[in-house]
mmCIF file of C-alpha atoms and ligand atoms in Angstrom:
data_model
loop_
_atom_site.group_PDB
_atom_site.id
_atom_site.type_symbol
_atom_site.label_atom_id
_atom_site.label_comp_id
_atom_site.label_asym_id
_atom_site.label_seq_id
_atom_site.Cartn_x
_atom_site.Cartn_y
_atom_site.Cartn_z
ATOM 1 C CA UNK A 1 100.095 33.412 83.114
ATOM 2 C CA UNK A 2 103.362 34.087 85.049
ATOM 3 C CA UNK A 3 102.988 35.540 88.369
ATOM 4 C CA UNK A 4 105.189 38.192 89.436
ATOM 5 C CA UNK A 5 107.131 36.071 91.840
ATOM 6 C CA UNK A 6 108.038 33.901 88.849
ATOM 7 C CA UNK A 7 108.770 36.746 86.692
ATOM 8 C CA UNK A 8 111.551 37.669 89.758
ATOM 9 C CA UNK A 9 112.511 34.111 89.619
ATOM 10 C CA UNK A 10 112.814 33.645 86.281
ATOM 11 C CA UNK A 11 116.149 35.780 85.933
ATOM 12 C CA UNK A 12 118.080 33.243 88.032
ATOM 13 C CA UNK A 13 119.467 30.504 85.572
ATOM 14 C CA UNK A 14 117.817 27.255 85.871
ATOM 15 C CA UNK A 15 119.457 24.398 88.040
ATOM 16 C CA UNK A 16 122.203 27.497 88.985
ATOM 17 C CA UNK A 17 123.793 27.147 92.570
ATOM 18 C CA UNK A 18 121.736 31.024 92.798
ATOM 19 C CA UNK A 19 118.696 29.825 92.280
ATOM 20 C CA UNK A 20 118.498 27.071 95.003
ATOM 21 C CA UNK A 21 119.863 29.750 97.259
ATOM 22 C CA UNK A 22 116.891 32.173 96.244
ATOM 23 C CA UNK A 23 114.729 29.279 96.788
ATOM 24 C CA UNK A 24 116.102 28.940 100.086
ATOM 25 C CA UNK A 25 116.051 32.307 101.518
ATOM 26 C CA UNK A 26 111.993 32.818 100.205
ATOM 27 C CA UNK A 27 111.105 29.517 101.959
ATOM 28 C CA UNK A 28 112.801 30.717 104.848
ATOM 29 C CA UNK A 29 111.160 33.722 104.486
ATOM 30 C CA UNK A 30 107.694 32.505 104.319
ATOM 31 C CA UNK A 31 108.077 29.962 107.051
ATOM 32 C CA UNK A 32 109.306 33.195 109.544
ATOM 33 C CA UNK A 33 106.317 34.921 108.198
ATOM 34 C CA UNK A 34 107.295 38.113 105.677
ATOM 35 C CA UNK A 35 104.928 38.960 103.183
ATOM 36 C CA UNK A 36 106.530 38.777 100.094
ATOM 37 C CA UNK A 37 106.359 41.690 97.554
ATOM 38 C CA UNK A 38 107.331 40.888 94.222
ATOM 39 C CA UNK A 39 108.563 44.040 91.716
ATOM 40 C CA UNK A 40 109.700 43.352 87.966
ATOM 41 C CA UNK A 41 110.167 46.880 87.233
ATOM 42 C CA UNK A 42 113.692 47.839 86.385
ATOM 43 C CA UNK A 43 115.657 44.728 88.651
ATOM 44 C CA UNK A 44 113.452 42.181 89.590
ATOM 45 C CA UNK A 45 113.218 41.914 93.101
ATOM 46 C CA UNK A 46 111.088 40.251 96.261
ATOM 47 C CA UNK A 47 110.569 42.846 99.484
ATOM 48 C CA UNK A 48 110.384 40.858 102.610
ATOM 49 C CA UNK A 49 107.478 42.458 104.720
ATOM 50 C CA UNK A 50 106.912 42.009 108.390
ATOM 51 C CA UNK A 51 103.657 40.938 108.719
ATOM 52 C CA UNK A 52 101.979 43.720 110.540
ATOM 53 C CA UNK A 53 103.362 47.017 109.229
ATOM 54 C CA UNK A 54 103.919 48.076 105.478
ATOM 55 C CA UNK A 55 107.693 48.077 106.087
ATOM 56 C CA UNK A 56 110.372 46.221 104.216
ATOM 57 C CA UNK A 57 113.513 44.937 106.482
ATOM 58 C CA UNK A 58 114.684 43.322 103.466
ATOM 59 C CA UNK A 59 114.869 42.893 100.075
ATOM 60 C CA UNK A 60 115.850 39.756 97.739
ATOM 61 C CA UNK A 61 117.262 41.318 93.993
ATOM 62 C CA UNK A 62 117.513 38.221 91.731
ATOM 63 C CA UNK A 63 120.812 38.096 89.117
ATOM 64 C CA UNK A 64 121.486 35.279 86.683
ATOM 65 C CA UNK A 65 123.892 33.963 88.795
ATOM 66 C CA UNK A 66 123.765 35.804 92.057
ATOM 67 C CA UNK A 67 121.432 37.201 93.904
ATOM 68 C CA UNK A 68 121.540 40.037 96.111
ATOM 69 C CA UNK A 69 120.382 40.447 99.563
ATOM 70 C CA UNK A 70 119.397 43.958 101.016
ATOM 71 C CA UNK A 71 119.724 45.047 104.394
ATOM 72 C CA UNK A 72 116.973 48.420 104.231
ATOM 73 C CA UNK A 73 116.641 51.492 106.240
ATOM 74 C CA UNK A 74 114.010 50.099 108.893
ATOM 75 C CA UNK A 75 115.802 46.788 109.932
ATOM 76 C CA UNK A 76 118.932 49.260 110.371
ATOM 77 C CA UNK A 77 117.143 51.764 112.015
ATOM 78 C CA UNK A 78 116.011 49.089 114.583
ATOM 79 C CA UNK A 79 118.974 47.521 114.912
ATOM 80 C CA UNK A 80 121.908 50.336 114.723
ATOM 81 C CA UNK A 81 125.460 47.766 115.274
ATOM 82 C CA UNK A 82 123.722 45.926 112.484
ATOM 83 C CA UNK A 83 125.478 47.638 109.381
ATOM 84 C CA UNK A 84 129.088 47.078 110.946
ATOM 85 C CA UNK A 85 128.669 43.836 111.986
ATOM 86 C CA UNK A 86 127.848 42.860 108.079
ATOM 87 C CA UNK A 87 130.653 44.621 106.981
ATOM 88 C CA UNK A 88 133.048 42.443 109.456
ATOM 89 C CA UNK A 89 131.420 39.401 108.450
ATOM 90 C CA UNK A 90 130.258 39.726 104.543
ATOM 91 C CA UNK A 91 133.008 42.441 103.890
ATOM 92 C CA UNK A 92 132.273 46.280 102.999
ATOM 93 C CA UNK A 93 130.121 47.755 100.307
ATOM 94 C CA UNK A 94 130.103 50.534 98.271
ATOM 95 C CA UNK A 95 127.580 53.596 100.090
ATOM 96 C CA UNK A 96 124.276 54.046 98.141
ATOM 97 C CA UNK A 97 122.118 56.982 98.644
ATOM 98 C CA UNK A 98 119.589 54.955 101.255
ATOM 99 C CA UNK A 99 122.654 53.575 103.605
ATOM 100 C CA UNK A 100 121.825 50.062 102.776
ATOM 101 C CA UNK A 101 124.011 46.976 103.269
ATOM 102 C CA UNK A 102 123.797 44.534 100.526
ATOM 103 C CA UNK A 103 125.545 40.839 100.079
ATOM 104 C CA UNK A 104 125.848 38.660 97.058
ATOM 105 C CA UNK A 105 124.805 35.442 97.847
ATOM 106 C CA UNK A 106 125.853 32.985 95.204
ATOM 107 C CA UNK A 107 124.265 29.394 97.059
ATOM 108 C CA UNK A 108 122.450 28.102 99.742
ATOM 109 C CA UNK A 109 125.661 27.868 101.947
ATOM 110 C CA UNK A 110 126.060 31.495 101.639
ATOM 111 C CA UNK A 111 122.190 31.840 101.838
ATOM 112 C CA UNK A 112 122.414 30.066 104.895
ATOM 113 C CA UNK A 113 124.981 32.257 106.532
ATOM 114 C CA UNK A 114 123.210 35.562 105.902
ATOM 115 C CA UNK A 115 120.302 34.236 107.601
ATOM 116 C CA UNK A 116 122.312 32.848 110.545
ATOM 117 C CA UNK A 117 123.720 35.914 111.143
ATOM 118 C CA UNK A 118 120.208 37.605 110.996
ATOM 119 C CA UNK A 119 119.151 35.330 113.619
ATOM 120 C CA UNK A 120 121.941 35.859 115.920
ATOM 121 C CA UNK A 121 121.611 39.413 116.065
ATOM 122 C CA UNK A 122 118.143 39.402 116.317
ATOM 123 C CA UNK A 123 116.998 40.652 112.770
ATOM 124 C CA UNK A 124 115.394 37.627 111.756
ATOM 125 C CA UNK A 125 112.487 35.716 113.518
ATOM 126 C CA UNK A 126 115.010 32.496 115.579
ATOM 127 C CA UNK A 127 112.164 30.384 117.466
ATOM 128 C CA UNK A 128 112.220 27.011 115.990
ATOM 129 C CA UNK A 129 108.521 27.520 114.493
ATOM 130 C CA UNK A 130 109.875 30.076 112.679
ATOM 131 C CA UNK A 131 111.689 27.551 110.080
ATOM 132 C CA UNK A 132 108.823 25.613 109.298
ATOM 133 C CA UNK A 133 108.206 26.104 105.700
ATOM 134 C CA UNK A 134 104.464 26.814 104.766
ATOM 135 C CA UNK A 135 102.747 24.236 102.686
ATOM 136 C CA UNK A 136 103.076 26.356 98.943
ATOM 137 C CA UNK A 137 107.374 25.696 99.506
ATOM 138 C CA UNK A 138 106.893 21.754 99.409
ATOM 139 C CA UNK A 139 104.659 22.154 96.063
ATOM 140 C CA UNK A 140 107.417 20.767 93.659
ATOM 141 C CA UNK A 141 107.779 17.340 95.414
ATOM 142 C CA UNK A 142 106.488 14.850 92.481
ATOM 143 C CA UNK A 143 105.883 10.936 92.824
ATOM 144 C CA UNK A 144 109.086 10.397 91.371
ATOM 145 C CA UNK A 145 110.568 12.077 94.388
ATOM 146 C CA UNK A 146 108.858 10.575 97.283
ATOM 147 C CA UNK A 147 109.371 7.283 95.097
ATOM 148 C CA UNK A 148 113.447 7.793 94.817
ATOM 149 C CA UNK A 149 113.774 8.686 98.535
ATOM 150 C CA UNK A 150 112.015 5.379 99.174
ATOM 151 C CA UNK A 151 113.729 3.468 97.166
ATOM 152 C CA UNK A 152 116.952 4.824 98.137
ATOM 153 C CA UNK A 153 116.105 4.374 102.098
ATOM 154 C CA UNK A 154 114.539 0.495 101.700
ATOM 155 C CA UNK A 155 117.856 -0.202 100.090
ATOM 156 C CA UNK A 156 119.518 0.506 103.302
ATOM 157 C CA UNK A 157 120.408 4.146 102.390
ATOM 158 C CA UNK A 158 121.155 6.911 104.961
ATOM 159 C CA UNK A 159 118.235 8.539 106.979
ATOM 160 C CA UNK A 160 120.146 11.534 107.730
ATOM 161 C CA UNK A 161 119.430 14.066 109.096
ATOM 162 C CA UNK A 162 116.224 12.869 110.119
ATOM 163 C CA UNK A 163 117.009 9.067 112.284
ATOM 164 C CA UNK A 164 114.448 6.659 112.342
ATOM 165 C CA UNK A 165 111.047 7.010 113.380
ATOM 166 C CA UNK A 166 109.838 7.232 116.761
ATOM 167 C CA UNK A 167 105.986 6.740 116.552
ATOM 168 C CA UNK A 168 105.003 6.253 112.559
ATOM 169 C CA UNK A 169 106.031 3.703 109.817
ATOM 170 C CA UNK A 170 105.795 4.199 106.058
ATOM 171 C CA UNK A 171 105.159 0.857 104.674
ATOM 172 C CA UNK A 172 106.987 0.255 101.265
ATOM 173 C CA UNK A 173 107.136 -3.296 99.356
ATOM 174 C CA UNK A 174 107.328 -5.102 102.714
ATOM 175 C CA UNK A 175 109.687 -2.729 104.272
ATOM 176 C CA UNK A 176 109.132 -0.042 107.259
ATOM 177 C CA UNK A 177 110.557 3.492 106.583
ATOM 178 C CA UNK A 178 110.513 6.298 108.678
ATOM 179 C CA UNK A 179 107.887 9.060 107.012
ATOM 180 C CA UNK A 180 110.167 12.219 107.857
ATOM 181 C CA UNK A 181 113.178 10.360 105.845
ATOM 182 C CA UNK A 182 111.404 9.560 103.282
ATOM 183 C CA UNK A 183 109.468 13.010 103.018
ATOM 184 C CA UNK A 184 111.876 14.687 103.733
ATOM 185 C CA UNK A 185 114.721 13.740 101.601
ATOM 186 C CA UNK A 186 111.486 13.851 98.944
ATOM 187 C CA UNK A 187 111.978 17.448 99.647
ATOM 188 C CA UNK A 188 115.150 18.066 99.469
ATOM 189 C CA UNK A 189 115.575 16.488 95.856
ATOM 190 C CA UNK A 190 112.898 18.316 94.812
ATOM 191 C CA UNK A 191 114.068 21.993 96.087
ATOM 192 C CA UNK A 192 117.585 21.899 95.669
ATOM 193 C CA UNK A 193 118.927 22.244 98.612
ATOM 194 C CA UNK A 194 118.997 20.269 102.498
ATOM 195 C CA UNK A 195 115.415 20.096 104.035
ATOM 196 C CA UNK A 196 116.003 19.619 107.659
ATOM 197 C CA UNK A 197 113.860 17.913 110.324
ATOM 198 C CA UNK A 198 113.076 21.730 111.428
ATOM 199 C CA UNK A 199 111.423 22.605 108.303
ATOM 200 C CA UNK A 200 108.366 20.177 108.722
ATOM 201 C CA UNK A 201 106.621 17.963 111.066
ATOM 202 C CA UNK A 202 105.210 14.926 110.814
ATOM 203 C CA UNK A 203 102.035 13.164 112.671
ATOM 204 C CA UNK A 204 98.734 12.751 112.027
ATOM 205 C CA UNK A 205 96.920 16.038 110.189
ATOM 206 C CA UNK A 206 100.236 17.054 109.276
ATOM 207 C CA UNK A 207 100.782 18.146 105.585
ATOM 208 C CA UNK A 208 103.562 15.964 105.102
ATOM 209 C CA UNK A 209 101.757 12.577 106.181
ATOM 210 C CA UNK A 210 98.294 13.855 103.597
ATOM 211 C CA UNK A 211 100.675 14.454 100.588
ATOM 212 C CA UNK A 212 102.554 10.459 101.389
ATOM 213 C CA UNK A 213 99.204 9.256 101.561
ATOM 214 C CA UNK A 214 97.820 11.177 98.698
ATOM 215 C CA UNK A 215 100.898 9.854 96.515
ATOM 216 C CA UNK A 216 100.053 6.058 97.708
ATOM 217 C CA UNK A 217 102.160 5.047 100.874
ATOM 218 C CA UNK A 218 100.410 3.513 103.631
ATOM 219 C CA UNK A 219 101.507 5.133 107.035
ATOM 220 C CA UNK A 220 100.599 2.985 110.241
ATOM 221 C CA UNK A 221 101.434 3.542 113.784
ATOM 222 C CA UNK A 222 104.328 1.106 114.900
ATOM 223 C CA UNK A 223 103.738 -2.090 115.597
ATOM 224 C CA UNK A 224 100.228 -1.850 113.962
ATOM 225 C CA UNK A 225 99.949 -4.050 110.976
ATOM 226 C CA UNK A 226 99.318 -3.330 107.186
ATOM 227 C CA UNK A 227 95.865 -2.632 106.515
ATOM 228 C CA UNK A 228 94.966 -4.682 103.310
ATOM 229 C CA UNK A 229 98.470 -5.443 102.038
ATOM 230 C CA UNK A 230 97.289 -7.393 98.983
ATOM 231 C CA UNK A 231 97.183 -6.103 95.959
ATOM 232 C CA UNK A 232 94.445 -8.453 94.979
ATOM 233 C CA UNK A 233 91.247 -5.747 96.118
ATOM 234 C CA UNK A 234 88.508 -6.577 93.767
ATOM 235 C CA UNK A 235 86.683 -9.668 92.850
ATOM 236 C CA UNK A 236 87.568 -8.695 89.341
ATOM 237 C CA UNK A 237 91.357 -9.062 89.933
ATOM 238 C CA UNK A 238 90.697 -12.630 91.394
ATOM 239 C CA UNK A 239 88.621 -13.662 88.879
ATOM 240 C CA UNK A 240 90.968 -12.777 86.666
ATOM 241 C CA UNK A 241 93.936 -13.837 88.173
ATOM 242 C CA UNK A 242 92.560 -16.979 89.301
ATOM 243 C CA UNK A 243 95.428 -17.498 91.942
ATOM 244 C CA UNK A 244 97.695 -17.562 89.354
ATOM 245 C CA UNK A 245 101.422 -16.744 90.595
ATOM 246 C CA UNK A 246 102.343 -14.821 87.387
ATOM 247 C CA UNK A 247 99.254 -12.453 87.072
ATOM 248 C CA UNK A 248 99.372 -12.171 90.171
ATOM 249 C CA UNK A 249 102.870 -10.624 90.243
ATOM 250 C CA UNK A 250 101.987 -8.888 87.220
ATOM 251 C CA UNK A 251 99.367 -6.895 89.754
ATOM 252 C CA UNK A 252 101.426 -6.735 92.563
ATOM 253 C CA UNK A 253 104.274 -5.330 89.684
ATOM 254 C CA UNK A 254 102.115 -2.242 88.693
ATOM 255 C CA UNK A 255 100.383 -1.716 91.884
ATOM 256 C CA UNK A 256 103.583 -1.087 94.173
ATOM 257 C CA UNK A 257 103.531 1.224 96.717
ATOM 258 C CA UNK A 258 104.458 4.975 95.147
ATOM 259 C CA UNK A 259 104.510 3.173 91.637
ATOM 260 C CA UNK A 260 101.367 4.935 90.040
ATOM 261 C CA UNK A 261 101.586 8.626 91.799
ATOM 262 C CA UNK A 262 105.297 8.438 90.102
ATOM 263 C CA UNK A 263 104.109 7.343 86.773
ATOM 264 C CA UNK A 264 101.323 9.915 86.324
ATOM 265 C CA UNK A 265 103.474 12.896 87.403
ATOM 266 C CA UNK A 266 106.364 12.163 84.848
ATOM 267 C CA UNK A 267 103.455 11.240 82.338
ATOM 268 C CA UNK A 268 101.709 14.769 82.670
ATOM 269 C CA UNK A 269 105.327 16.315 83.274
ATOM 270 C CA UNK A 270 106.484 14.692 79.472
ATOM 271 C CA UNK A 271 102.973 15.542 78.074
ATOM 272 C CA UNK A 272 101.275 18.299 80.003
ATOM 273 C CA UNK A 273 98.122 15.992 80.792
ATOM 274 C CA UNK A 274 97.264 12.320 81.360
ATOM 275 C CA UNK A 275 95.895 10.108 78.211
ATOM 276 C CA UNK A 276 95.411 6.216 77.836
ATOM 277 C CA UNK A 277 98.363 5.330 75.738
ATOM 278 C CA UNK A 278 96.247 3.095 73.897
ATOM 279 C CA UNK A 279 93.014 4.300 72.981
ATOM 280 C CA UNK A 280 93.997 8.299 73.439
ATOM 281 C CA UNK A 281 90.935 9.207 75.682
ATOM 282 C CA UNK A 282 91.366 12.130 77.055
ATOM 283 C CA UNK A 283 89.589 12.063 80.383
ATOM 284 C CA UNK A 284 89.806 15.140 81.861
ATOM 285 C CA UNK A 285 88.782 17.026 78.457
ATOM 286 C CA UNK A 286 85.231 14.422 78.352
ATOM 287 C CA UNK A 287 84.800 14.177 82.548
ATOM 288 C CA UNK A 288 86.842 17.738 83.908
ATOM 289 C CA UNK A 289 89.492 17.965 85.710
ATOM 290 C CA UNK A 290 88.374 17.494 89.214
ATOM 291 C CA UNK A 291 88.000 13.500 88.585
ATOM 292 C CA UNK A 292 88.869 12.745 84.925
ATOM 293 C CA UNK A 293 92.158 11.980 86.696
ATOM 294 C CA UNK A 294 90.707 8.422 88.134
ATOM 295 C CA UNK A 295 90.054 7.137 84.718
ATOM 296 C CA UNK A 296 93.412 6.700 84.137
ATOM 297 C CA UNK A 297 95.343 3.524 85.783
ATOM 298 C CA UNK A 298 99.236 1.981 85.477
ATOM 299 C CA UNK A 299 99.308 -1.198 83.672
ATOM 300 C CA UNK A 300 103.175 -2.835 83.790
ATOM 301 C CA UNK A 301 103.759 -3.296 80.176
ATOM 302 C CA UNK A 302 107.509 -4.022 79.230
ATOM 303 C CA UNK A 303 107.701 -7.615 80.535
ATOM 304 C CA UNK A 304 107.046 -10.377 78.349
ATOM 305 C CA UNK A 305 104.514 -13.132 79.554
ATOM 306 C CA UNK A 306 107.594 -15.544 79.520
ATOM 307 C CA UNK A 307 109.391 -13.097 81.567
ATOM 308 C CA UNK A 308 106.617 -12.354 84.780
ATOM 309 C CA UNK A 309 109.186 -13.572 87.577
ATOM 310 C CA UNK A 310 108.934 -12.379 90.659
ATOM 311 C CA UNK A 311 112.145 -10.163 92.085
ATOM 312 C CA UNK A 312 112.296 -7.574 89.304
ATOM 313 C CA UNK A 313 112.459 -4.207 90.016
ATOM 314 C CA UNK A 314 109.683 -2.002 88.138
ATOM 315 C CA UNK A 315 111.203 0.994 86.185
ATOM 316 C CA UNK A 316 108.838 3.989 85.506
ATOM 317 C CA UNK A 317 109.446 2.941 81.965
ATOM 318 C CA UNK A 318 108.167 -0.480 82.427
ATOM 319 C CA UNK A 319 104.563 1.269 83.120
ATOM 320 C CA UNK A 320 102.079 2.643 81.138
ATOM 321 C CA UNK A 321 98.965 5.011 81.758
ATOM 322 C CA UNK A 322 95.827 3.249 80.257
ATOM 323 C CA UNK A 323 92.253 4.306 80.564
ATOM 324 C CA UNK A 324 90.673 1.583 82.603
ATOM 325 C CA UNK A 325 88.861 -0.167 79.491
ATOM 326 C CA UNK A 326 91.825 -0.513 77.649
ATOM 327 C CA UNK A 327 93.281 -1.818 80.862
ATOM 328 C CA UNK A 328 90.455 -4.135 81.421
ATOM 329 C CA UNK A 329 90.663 -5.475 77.450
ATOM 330 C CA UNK A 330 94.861 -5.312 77.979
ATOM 331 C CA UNK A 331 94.383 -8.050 80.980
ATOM 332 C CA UNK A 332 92.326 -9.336 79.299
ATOM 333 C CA UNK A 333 94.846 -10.389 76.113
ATOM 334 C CA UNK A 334 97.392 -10.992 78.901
ATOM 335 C CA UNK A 335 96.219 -13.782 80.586
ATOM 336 C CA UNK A 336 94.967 -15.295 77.117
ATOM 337 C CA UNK A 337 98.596 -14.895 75.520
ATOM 338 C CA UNK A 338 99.749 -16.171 78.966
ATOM 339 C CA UNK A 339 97.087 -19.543 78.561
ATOM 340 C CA UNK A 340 98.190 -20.144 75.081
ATOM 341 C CA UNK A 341 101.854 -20.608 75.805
ATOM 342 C CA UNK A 342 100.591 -23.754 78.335
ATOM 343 C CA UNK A 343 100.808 -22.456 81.615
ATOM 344 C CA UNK A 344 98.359 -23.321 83.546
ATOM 345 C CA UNK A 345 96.415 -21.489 86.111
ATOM 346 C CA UNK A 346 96.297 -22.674 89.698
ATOM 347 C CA UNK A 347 92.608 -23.377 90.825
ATOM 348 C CA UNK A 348 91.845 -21.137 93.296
HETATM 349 ZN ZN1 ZN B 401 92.074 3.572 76.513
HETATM 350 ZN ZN1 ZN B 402 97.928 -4.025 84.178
#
């Protein structure tokens, strides 16, 4: 069921310049510590409230292609140069009955200059803590994200605004990547609009370093080595690899870093839940949904046995969710349609 707060949101067109700008002024909100009060009675609208008194400074109307931003009666009240200063920045506004001031903000740039001018005149909360977004504002980062950013900064890519890392190392198909890069330009892909090194921290305990982990990537201090780099774990992936240089790229191939988390979020994205593509178990319907999850594993399907080289990049659409029987019997087929064409596997 929707929530209020995605009722309000739901009136901003989807993908519009407005929207990321409403994004941006809630996170911002949050992070300097207003309550939010969502009302979907006649315009949908989100009051800001200070934290400690049933007051509303502000108020956030949402438009399908602007939204509105309210100056109200008690940050006025407080703050009595504030009204005229808007109007010689933002321009004047028509007088309604409560002697608001109110700005259409039509993106984050504009966003961003309503709050700046908050800050300066001491409306809005300006320590530095104060833009660090709570946890529920990084919710739509997906594996698909965090993989892209990667991908994008072991290619050489741009660590803006962020710089290399000082303490921490991400480690990512034999390359070292700073884990507020690649986090944070995660973020900014996913929200819309610039996440800045302000907005999160990183470090050990910090939510930013559980979620990498969570989605796969190995963070180490610098200068401390990989801990169990090869992909070959279990005595049943030796077995069955037997030292083998193809199956054993075909493992490394499905189990690169970032590679599953990404798969199984576009996979539940594109069908609402995970599955084995083969068999059509549905684990979380038989096991629940706390660990029905784990049943399902990323087998790299698209490349031929005559094909398994080493050097080629793994597209989501190269991988497929199995349940981890069908995976099992899958390998199983591989390596025999592998043995029949005469290759021969290296003695261990
Ligand atoms: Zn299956
Ligand atoms: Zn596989």
């Amino acid at each position: 069921m929707a929530s209020d707060f995605d009722l309000v949101r739901a009136t901003l067109s989807d993908a519009h310049p407005a929207q990321a700008a409403f994004d941006y002024l809630i996170a911002h909100a949050l992070a300097a510590g207003f309550m939010l009060v969502p009302r979907t009675s006649e315009v949908r609208s989100i009051e800001l409230q200070w934290p400690n008194r049933k007051r509303n400074p502000f108020s956030v109307q949402a438009h399908s292609g602007h939204v509105n931003f309210y100056l109200r009666r008690p940050i006025l009240g407080e703050h009595p140069d504030l009204f005229d200063a808007a109007v010689a920045v933002f321009g004047p506004v028509r007088a309604n009955s409560l002697g608001e001031y109110r700005s259409h903000l039509h993106d984050v740039e504009e966003a961003e200059k309503m709050l700046a001018f908050l800050r300066t005149h001491s409306a809005w909360p300006s320590h530095r803590h104060a833009q660090r977004f709570v946890a529920a504002t990084f919710e739509p980062i997906r594996g698909a994200h965090l993989l892209a950013a990667a991908e994008r900064l072991a290619a050489g890519g741009s660590t803006d605004p962020f710089g290399p890392s000082s303490d921490y190392d991400v480690l990512f198909n034999g390359k070292r990547l700073p884990p507020k890069a690649v986090f944070g330009h995660a973020a900014s892909a996913a929200l819309g609009f610039l996440v800045r090194p302000a907005n999160f921290s990183a470090g050990e305990t910090t939510f930013s370093f559980r979620m990498l982990r969570a989605h796969g990537y190995p963070i180490v201090r610098k200068g401390e080595r990989a801990p169990g780099t090869d992909p070959l774990v279990s005595d049943e992936d030796r077995v069955w690899s037997e030292g083998n240089t193809r199956l054993v790229t075909h493992l490394r191939r499905e189990r690169g870093t970032g590679l599953a988390s990404a798969k199984r979020d576009a996979f539940r994205a594109e069908h609402g839940r995970l599955y084995c593509e083969r068999c059509e178990l549905d684990p979380v319907a038989i096991y629940g949904a706390d660990v029905g999850e784990a049943c399902i594993e990323v087998h790299h399907r698209d490349t031929h046995v005559s094909e398994m080289q080493e050097g080629h990049r793994t597209r989501l659409d190269d991988l497929q969710c199995l349940c981890a029987n069908c995976h099992r019997v899958t390998h199983r087929e591989l390596k025999a349609a592998l043995l029949a064409t005469g290759a021969q596997a290296v003695p261990p």
